[in-house]
Amino acid sequence: MKIASIVGARPQFIKLAPFSREIRKRHREVLIDTGQHYDEEMAGNFFSEFRIPKPDHSLGIGSADHGEQTGKMLIAIEKVLLSEQPALAVVFGDTNSTLAGALGAAKLGIPVAHVEAGLRSYDSSMPEEQNRVLTDHLSRLLFCPTDAARDNLKREGIASGVHVVGDVMVDSLEESRLAAEKRSRILEDLKLRKKAYQLLTVHRPSNTDVKENLLAILEAIGGSKVPTVFPVHPRTAGCLSDYGLEGNLPKNIITTKPLSHMDTIHLVANSQKVLTDSGGLQKEAYILGVPCITLRETTEWTETVDVGWNRLVGADPEKIKEAISNFAPPHYRPRVFGHPGASERIAGIMDDFLSKG
Ligand code: UD1
């Protein structure tokens, strides 16, 4: 059978890698890359790091306002799907590439499978939340990482085609963790001692595009005096430059370019704490047993908060400082994201679905 996998942004390459390897054992995968992320550090390096095969269709859409970006993707994806006629289209996560892929396929009557279905932050102002809800309602197969995700879908009346399979990132994380232990030199390169630094990432428009929020976060972290590694996303780099902050950050903040997944995982695993507004990093910190301070008011990874390993602080400097000094999770850390092997479980369910026609 021919299966179209549609990706475009950095977190999707991470989720695609283990899935793609599994699905290629059983079917012909047609890989479509929208080009939402295009820099070497944001895209190219991930293809080589995860040994992802060259895309069959590189759409080269690139950056634009949300409507324009999603619209251009939809037009290009429809053309590819019309010529390829896959039996199933697979989308990952919650980016504009996810929604464009799901919408393009659904409008052509091609069944959609959503990997990482059912997540909700219940903050409808987030573009990712809009993408998640719409994608789930267009999907025939919904692969949930957790029971909470399944329950969210149930509340929206979606019960058919829903499968709790665990999280595909558990698979890629295990791979990157083992590779990192052997090969990552990032601690030596940045002259960091294990558990004597924290890791910071900020890229959500609600933090980067509001100058006061970005300033509040950086000043609060500066005040902590803890050495803080800060790989800077291109969106954030643009904002730092616009606000005159480039080269002007508190002395304990060590900036880097966006890093490989292997180096990121090595930094997470050996950090005191992670401070982030990313979804994926909240999950990775939890799986690796590192306390996470989330620079948002809401999260879609609610389990990590419920079990006391993740604290939501928004961009509030007092809450950030307090969490850096005092946040200490409990000893108990249940396996909420499931066991390795989610990709294999997903592929098996897809086989059943396809064999029923
Ligand atoms: C997107 C996703 C977000 C995800 C993030 C991971 C949406 C709505 N958002 O956000 O959910 O967490 O990817 O990184 O899909 N840029 C470059 N080079 C690149 C890519 C982007 O310089 O290779 C710059 C451009 O100025 C662009 C900006 O970054 O306008 C934002 O990129 P975009 O893909 O629109 O959104 P992200 O913030 O990366």
Coordinates of C-alpha atoms and ligand atoms in Angstrom, one line a residue:
M1 CA 0.0 0.0 0.0
K2 CA 1.1 3.6 -0.5
I3 CA 1.2 5.8 2.6
A4 CA 1.9 9.5 2.4
S5 CA 3.7 11.0 5.4
I6 CA 3.4 14.8 5.6
V7 CA 5.9 16.8 7.7
G8 CA 7.5 20.2 7.6
A9 CA 8.7 21.4 11.0
R10 CA 11.5 20.3 13.3
P11 CA 9.4 18.5 15.9
Q12 CA 7.8 16.5 13.1
F13 CA 11.1 15.2 11.8
I14 CA 11.7 13.8 15.3
K15 CA 8.3 12.0 15.4
L16 CA 8.6 10.9 11.8
A17 CA 11.9 9.1 12.1
P18 CA 10.9 6.0 14.1
F19 CA 7.5 5.8 12.3
S20 CA 9.1 6.0 8.9
R21 CA 11.5 3.2 9.6
E22 CA 8.6 1.0 10.8
I23 CA 6.2 1.7 8.0
R24 CA 8.9 1.2 5.3
K25 CA 9.2 -2.5 6.4
R26 CA 5.5 -3.0 5.5
H27 CA 4.4 -0.4 2.9
R28 CA 5.6 2.1 0.3
E29 CA 6.0 5.5 2.1
V30 CA 5.7 8.7 0.1
L31 CA 7.4 11.4 2.1
I32 CA 6.1 15.0 1.6
D33 CA 8.0 17.8 3.2
T34 CA 6.2 21.2 3.2
G35 CA 9.4 23.1 3.8
Q36 CA 7.9 25.0 6.8
H37 CA 11.4 24.7 8.4
Y38 CA 14.2 25.0 5.9
D39 CA 17.4 26.1 7.6
E40 CA 20.1 23.5 8.0
E41 CA 19.8 23.8 11.8
M42 CA 16.0 23.6 11.8
A43 CA 15.6 20.9 9.1
G44 CA 18.5 19.6 7.1
N45 CA 20.5 18.4 10.1
F46 CA 17.5 16.5 11.4
F47 CA 17.2 14.5 8.2
S48 CA 20.8 13.4 8.4
E49 CA 20.8 12.9 12.2
F50 CA 17.8 10.6 12.1
R51 CA 18.7 9.1 8.7
I52 CA 15.3 10.2 7.3
P53 CA 15.1 9.3 3.6
K54 CA 15.1 12.1 1.1
P55 CA 11.5 13.5 0.7
D56 CA 9.8 12.4 -2.5
H57 CA 8.2 15.8 -2.6
S58 CA 9.8 19.0 -1.2
L59 CA 7.2 21.7 -1.5
G60 CA 9.5 24.5 -0.4
I61 CA 6.7 26.7 1.2
G62 CA 8.8 28.3 3.9
S63 CA 7.8 31.1 6.3
A64 CA 4.8 33.3 5.9
D65 CA 1.8 34.5 8.0
H66 CA -0.3 31.6 9.2
G67 CA -3.1 31.8 6.7
E68 CA -0.8 32.3 3.7
Q69 CA 1.6 29.5 4.9
T70 CA -1.2 27.0 5.5
G71 CA -3.0 28.0 2.3
K72 CA 0.1 27.5 0.1
M73 CA 0.7 24.2 1.8
L74 CA -2.8 23.1 1.1
I75 CA -2.6 23.9 -2.6
A76 CA 0.7 22.1 -3.0
I77 CA -0.3 19.1 -0.9
E78 CA -3.5 18.6 -2.9
K79 CA -1.5 18.4 -6.2
V80 CA 0.8 15.8 -4.8
L81 CA -1.9 13.7 -3.2
L82 CA -3.9 13.8 -6.5
S83 CA -0.9 12.5 -8.4
E84 CA 0.2 9.9 -5.8
Q85 CA -3.3 8.6 -4.7
P86 CA -2.1 7.2 -1.4
A87 CA -4.3 4.8 0.6
L88 CA -3.7 6.8 3.8
A89 CA -2.2 10.2 4.7
V90 CA -0.3 10.5 8.0
V91 CA 0.2 13.8 9.9
F92 CA 2.2 14.4 13.1
G93 CA 1.7 16.9 16.0
D94 CA 0.1 20.3 15.7
T95 CA 1.9 22.6 13.3
N96 CA 0.5 24.4 10.2
S97 CA 2.0 21.5 8.1
T98 CA -0.2 19.1 10.2
L99 CA -3.4 20.9 9.5
A100 CA -2.6 21.5 5.8
G101 CA -1.8 17.8 5.3
A102 CA -5.0 16.7 7.1
L103 CA -7.2 19.1 5.3
G104 CA -5.7 18.4 1.9
A105 CA -6.2 14.6 2.3
A106 CA -9.7 14.8 3.9
K107 CA -11.0 16.9 1.1
L108 CA -9.9 14.3 -1.4
G109 CA -11.5 11.5 0.6
I110 CA -8.1 10.1 1.6
P111 CA -8.3 8.8 5.2
V112 CA -6.1 10.7 7.6
A113 CA -4.1 9.2 10.5
H114 CA -3.0 11.7 13.2
V115 CA 0.0 10.8 15.3
E116 CA -0.2 12.6 18.6
A117 CA -3.9 13.0 18.6
G118 CA -6.1 14.3 21.4
L119 CA -3.8 16.8 23.0
R120 CA -5.5 19.9 24.3
S121 CA -4.2 23.0 26.1
Y122 CA -7.7 24.5 26.0
D123 CA -6.1 27.8 25.0
S124 CA -7.8 28.4 21.6
S125 CA -5.6 31.5 20.9
M126 CA -2.6 29.1 20.3
P127 CA -2.3 28.3 16.5
E128 CA -1.2 24.8 17.6
E129 CA -4.5 24.3 19.5
Q130 CA -6.5 25.3 16.5
N131 CA -4.4 22.9 14.4
R132 CA -4.9 20.0 16.9
V133 CA -8.7 20.3 17.2
L134 CA -9.2 20.6 13.4
T135 CA -6.9 17.8 12.6
D136 CA -8.5 15.5 15.1
H137 CA -11.9 16.2 13.7
L138 CA -10.7 15.4 10.1
S139 CA -8.9 12.1 11.1
R140 CA -10.1 8.5 10.8
L141 CA -7.3 7.1 12.8
L142 CA -6.3 8.9 16.0
F143 CA -3.1 7.8 17.8
C144 CA -3.1 9.1 21.3
P145 CA 0.0 9.1 23.4
T146 CA -1.9 9.0 26.7
D147 CA -5.2 8.2 28.3
A148 CA -5.8 11.9 29.0
A149 CA -5.6 12.5 25.2
R150 CA -8.2 9.8 24.6
D151 CA -10.5 11.4 27.2
N152 CA -10.2 14.8 25.6
L153 CA -11.3 13.3 22.3
K154 CA -14.2 11.6 24.0
R155 CA -15.4 14.9 25.4
E156 CA -15.5 16.2 21.8
G157 CA -17.5 13.2 20.6
I158 CA -14.6 11.4 18.9
A159 CA -14.5 7.7 19.9
S160 CA -14.2 5.8 16.7
G161 CA -10.7 5.1 15.3
V162 CA -9.1 6.2 18.6
H163 CA -6.1 4.2 19.9
V164 CA -3.8 4.9 22.9
V165 CA -0.4 3.7 21.6
G166 CA 2.0 5.6 23.8
D167 CA 4.3 8.4 22.5
V168 CA 6.5 8.0 19.4
M169 CA 9.0 10.4 21.0
V170 CA 9.8 7.7 23.6
D171 CA 11.3 5.8 20.7
S172 CA 13.3 8.7 19.2
L173 CA 14.3 9.8 22.7
E174 CA 15.8 6.5 23.6
E175 CA 17.8 6.5 20.3
S176 CA 19.1 10.0 20.9
R177 CA 19.9 9.4 24.5
L178 CA 22.1 6.4 23.7
A179 CA 23.8 8.3 20.8
A180 CA 24.3 11.3 23.0
E181 CA 26.1 9.3 25.8
K182 CA 28.6 8.1 23.2
R183 CA 29.0 11.0 20.9
S184 CA 27.8 14.4 22.2
R185 CA 30.6 16.8 23.1
I186 CA 28.2 19.6 24.0
L187 CA 28.9 19.8 27.7
E188 CA 32.7 20.0 27.0
D189 CA 32.2 22.5 24.1
L190 CA 30.1 24.8 26.4
K191 CA 32.3 24.1 29.5
L192 CA 29.4 22.9 31.5
R193 CA 29.4 20.7 34.6
K194 CA 26.7 18.1 34.9
K195 CA 23.7 19.3 37.0
A196 CA 25.3 22.7 37.4
Y197 CA 23.4 24.5 34.7
Q198 CA 19.8 24.9 33.4
L199 CA 18.5 24.7 29.8
L200 CA 16.3 27.5 28.4
T201 CA 14.3 27.5 25.1
V202 CA 11.7 30.2 24.1
H203 CA 10.0 30.3 20.7
R204 CA 6.2 30.8 21.3
P205 CA 5.0 34.1 19.7
S206 CA 3.2 34.8 23.1
N207 CA 6.7 35.1 24.7
T208 CA 8.9 36.2 21.8
D209 CA 6.6 38.7 20.0
V210 CA 5.7 40.5 23.3
K211 CA 8.8 42.4 24.2
E212 CA 7.9 42.7 28.0
N213 CA 7.4 38.9 28.2
L214 CA 10.8 38.1 26.6
L215 CA 12.5 40.7 28.8
A216 CA 10.8 39.4 32.0
I217 CA 11.9 35.9 31.3
L218 CA 15.5 36.8 30.5
E219 CA 15.8 39.1 33.5
A220 CA 14.3 36.5 35.9
I221 CA 16.8 34.0 34.6
G222 CA 19.6 36.5 34.8
G223 CA 18.7 37.1 38.4
S224 CA 19.1 33.4 39.2
K225 CA 22.8 33.5 38.4
V226 CA 22.6 29.8 37.4
P227 CA 24.5 29.2 34.2
T228 CA 21.8 28.8 31.5
V229 CA 22.2 27.4 28.0
F230 CA 19.9 29.1 25.6
P231 CA 19.7 27.6 22.0
V232 CA 18.0 30.4 20.1
H233 CA 15.2 29.6 17.7
P234 CA 15.3 31.8 14.5
R235 CA 12.0 33.5 15.5
T236 CA 13.5 34.4 18.9
A237 CA 16.8 35.5 17.3
G238 CA 14.8 38.0 15.2
C239 CA 13.1 39.3 18.2
L240 CA 16.3 39.7 20.3
S241 CA 17.8 41.7 17.4
D242 CA 14.7 43.9 17.0
Y243 CA 14.6 44.6 20.8
G244 CA 18.3 45.5 20.8
L245 CA 19.0 42.5 23.1
E246 CA 21.4 40.6 20.8
G247 CA 24.8 40.4 22.6
N248 CA 23.3 42.2 25.5
L249 CA 21.9 39.3 27.7
P250 CA 22.6 38.6 31.3
K251 CA 26.1 37.1 31.8
N252 CA 24.9 33.7 33.0
I253 CA 22.9 33.1 29.7
I254 CA 25.0 31.2 27.1
T255 CA 23.4 31.4 23.7
T256 CA 23.9 28.8 20.9
K257 CA 22.4 28.2 17.5
P258 CA 19.5 25.6 17.3
L259 CA 21.1 22.3 18.3
S260 CA 20.8 18.7 17.1
H261 CA 18.4 16.5 18.9
M262 CA 21.3 14.5 20.3
D263 CA 22.9 17.5 21.8
T264 CA 19.6 18.8 23.1
I265 CA 18.8 15.5 24.8
H266 CA 22.3 15.4 26.3
L267 CA 21.8 18.9 27.7
V268 CA 18.4 18.1 29.0
A269 CA 19.5 14.9 30.7
N270 CA 22.4 16.6 32.5
S271 CA 20.7 19.8 33.5
Q272 CA 19.3 20.9 36.9
K273 CA 16.1 22.1 35.4
V274 CA 14.6 22.9 32.0
L275 CA 12.8 26.2 31.4
T276 CA 10.8 26.1 28.1
D277 CA 7.7 27.0 26.2
S278 CA 8.1 24.0 23.9
G279 CA 5.7 21.1 24.0
G280 CA 8.3 18.4 23.1
L281 CA 10.8 19.5 25.7
Q282 CA 8.3 19.3 28.5
K283 CA 7.8 15.7 27.6
E284 CA 11.5 15.0 27.1
A285 CA 12.4 16.5 30.5
Y286 CA 9.8 14.4 32.2
I287 CA 10.9 11.1 30.5
L288 CA 14.6 11.9 31.4
G289 CA 13.6 12.8 35.0
V290 CA 14.5 16.5 34.9
P291 CA 12.2 19.1 36.6
C292 CA 10.5 21.4 34.0
I293 CA 9.5 25.0 34.5
T294 CA 7.1 25.8 31.6
L295 CA 7.0 29.4 30.5
R296 CA 3.3 29.3 29.5
E297 CA 0.0 29.6 31.4
T298 CA -1.3 26.3 30.0
T299 CA 0.1 23.0 28.6
E300 CA -1.2 20.2 26.5
W301 CA 1.0 17.8 28.5
T302 CA -1.2 18.1 31.6
E303 CA 0.0 14.8 33.1
T304 CA 3.4 16.2 33.8
V305 CA 1.9 19.0 35.9
D306 CA -0.6 16.6 37.6
V307 CA 2.2 14.4 38.9
G308 CA 4.2 17.4 40.1
W309 CA 7.1 17.3 37.6
N310 CA 6.2 20.4 35.6
R311 CA 5.3 23.8 36.9
L312 CA 3.5 26.4 34.8
V313 CA 4.8 29.9 35.4
G314 CA 3.9 31.9 32.2
A315 CA 6.2 34.9 31.8
D316 CA 5.8 36.0 35.4
P317 CA 9.3 36.9 36.7
E318 CA 8.5 36.2 40.4
K319 CA 7.1 32.8 39.6
I320 CA 10.1 32.0 37.4
K321 CA 12.6 33.0 40.1
E322 CA 10.6 31.1 42.8
A323 CA 10.5 28.0 40.6
I324 CA 14.3 28.1 39.8
S325 CA 15.1 28.4 43.5
N326 CA 12.5 26.0 45.0
F327 CA 10.7 23.8 42.6
A328 CA 11.5 20.1 43.5
P329 CA 9.3 17.4 42.1
P330 CA 8.3 14.3 44.1
H331 CA 10.2 11.1 43.9
Y332 CA 7.4 9.3 42.1
R333 CA 7.5 9.6 38.3
P334 CA 5.0 7.2 36.6
R335 CA 5.5 6.1 33.0
V336 CA 2.7 8.3 31.6
F337 CA 4.0 8.3 28.0
G338 CA 4.1 4.5 27.6
H339 CA 6.7 2.0 26.7
P340 CA 8.9 2.1 23.6
G341 CA 7.4 0.7 20.5
A342 CA 4.6 3.2 19.7
S343 CA 5.6 3.3 16.0
E344 CA 5.3 -0.5 15.8
R345 CA 1.9 -0.4 17.4
I346 CA 0.7 2.4 15.1
A347 CA 1.9 0.5 12.0
G348 CA 0.0 -2.7 13.2
I349 CA -3.2 -0.7 13.6
M350 CA -2.7 0.9 10.2
D351 CA -2.3 -2.6 8.6
D352 CA -5.6 -3.7 10.1
F353 CA -7.3 -0.5 8.9
L354 CA -5.9 -0.8 5.3
S355 CA -6.7 -4.5 5.1
K356 CA -10.4 -3.8 5.8
G357 CA -10.3 -1.4 2.8
Ligands
UD1_1 C1 6.5 26.1 14.4 C2 5.2 25.5 15.0 C3 5.3 25.2 16.5 C4 6.5 24.4 16.8 C5 7.8 25.0 16.1 C6 9.0 24.2 16.4 C7 3.1 26.3 13.8 C8 1.9 27.2 13.9 N1 4.1 26.4 14.8 O1 6.7 27.3 15.1 O2 4.1 24.6 16.9 O3 6.7 24.3 18.2 O4 7.5 25.2 14.7 O5 10.1 25.0 16.0 O6 3.2 25.6 12.9 N2 12.5 30.5 10.5 C9 13.8 30.5 10.0 N3 14.2 29.3 9.5 C10 13.5 28.2 9.5 C11 12.2 28.2 10.0 C12 11.7 29.4 10.5 O7 14.5 31.5 10.1 O8 14.0 27.1 9.0 C13 12.0 31.8 11.1 C14 11.2 32.6 10.2 O9 11.4 33.9 10.5 C15 9.7 32.3 10.6 C16 9.9 32.0 12.0 O10 11.1 31.4 12.2 O11 8.9 33.3 10.2 C17 8.8 31.1 12.6 O12 8.7 29.9 11.9 P1 7.3 29.1 11.7 O13 7.6 27.8 11.1 O14 6.3 30.0 11.2 O15 6.9 28.9 13.2 P2 7.7 28.4 14.5 O16 7.8 29.5 15.4 O17 9.0 27.7 14.1

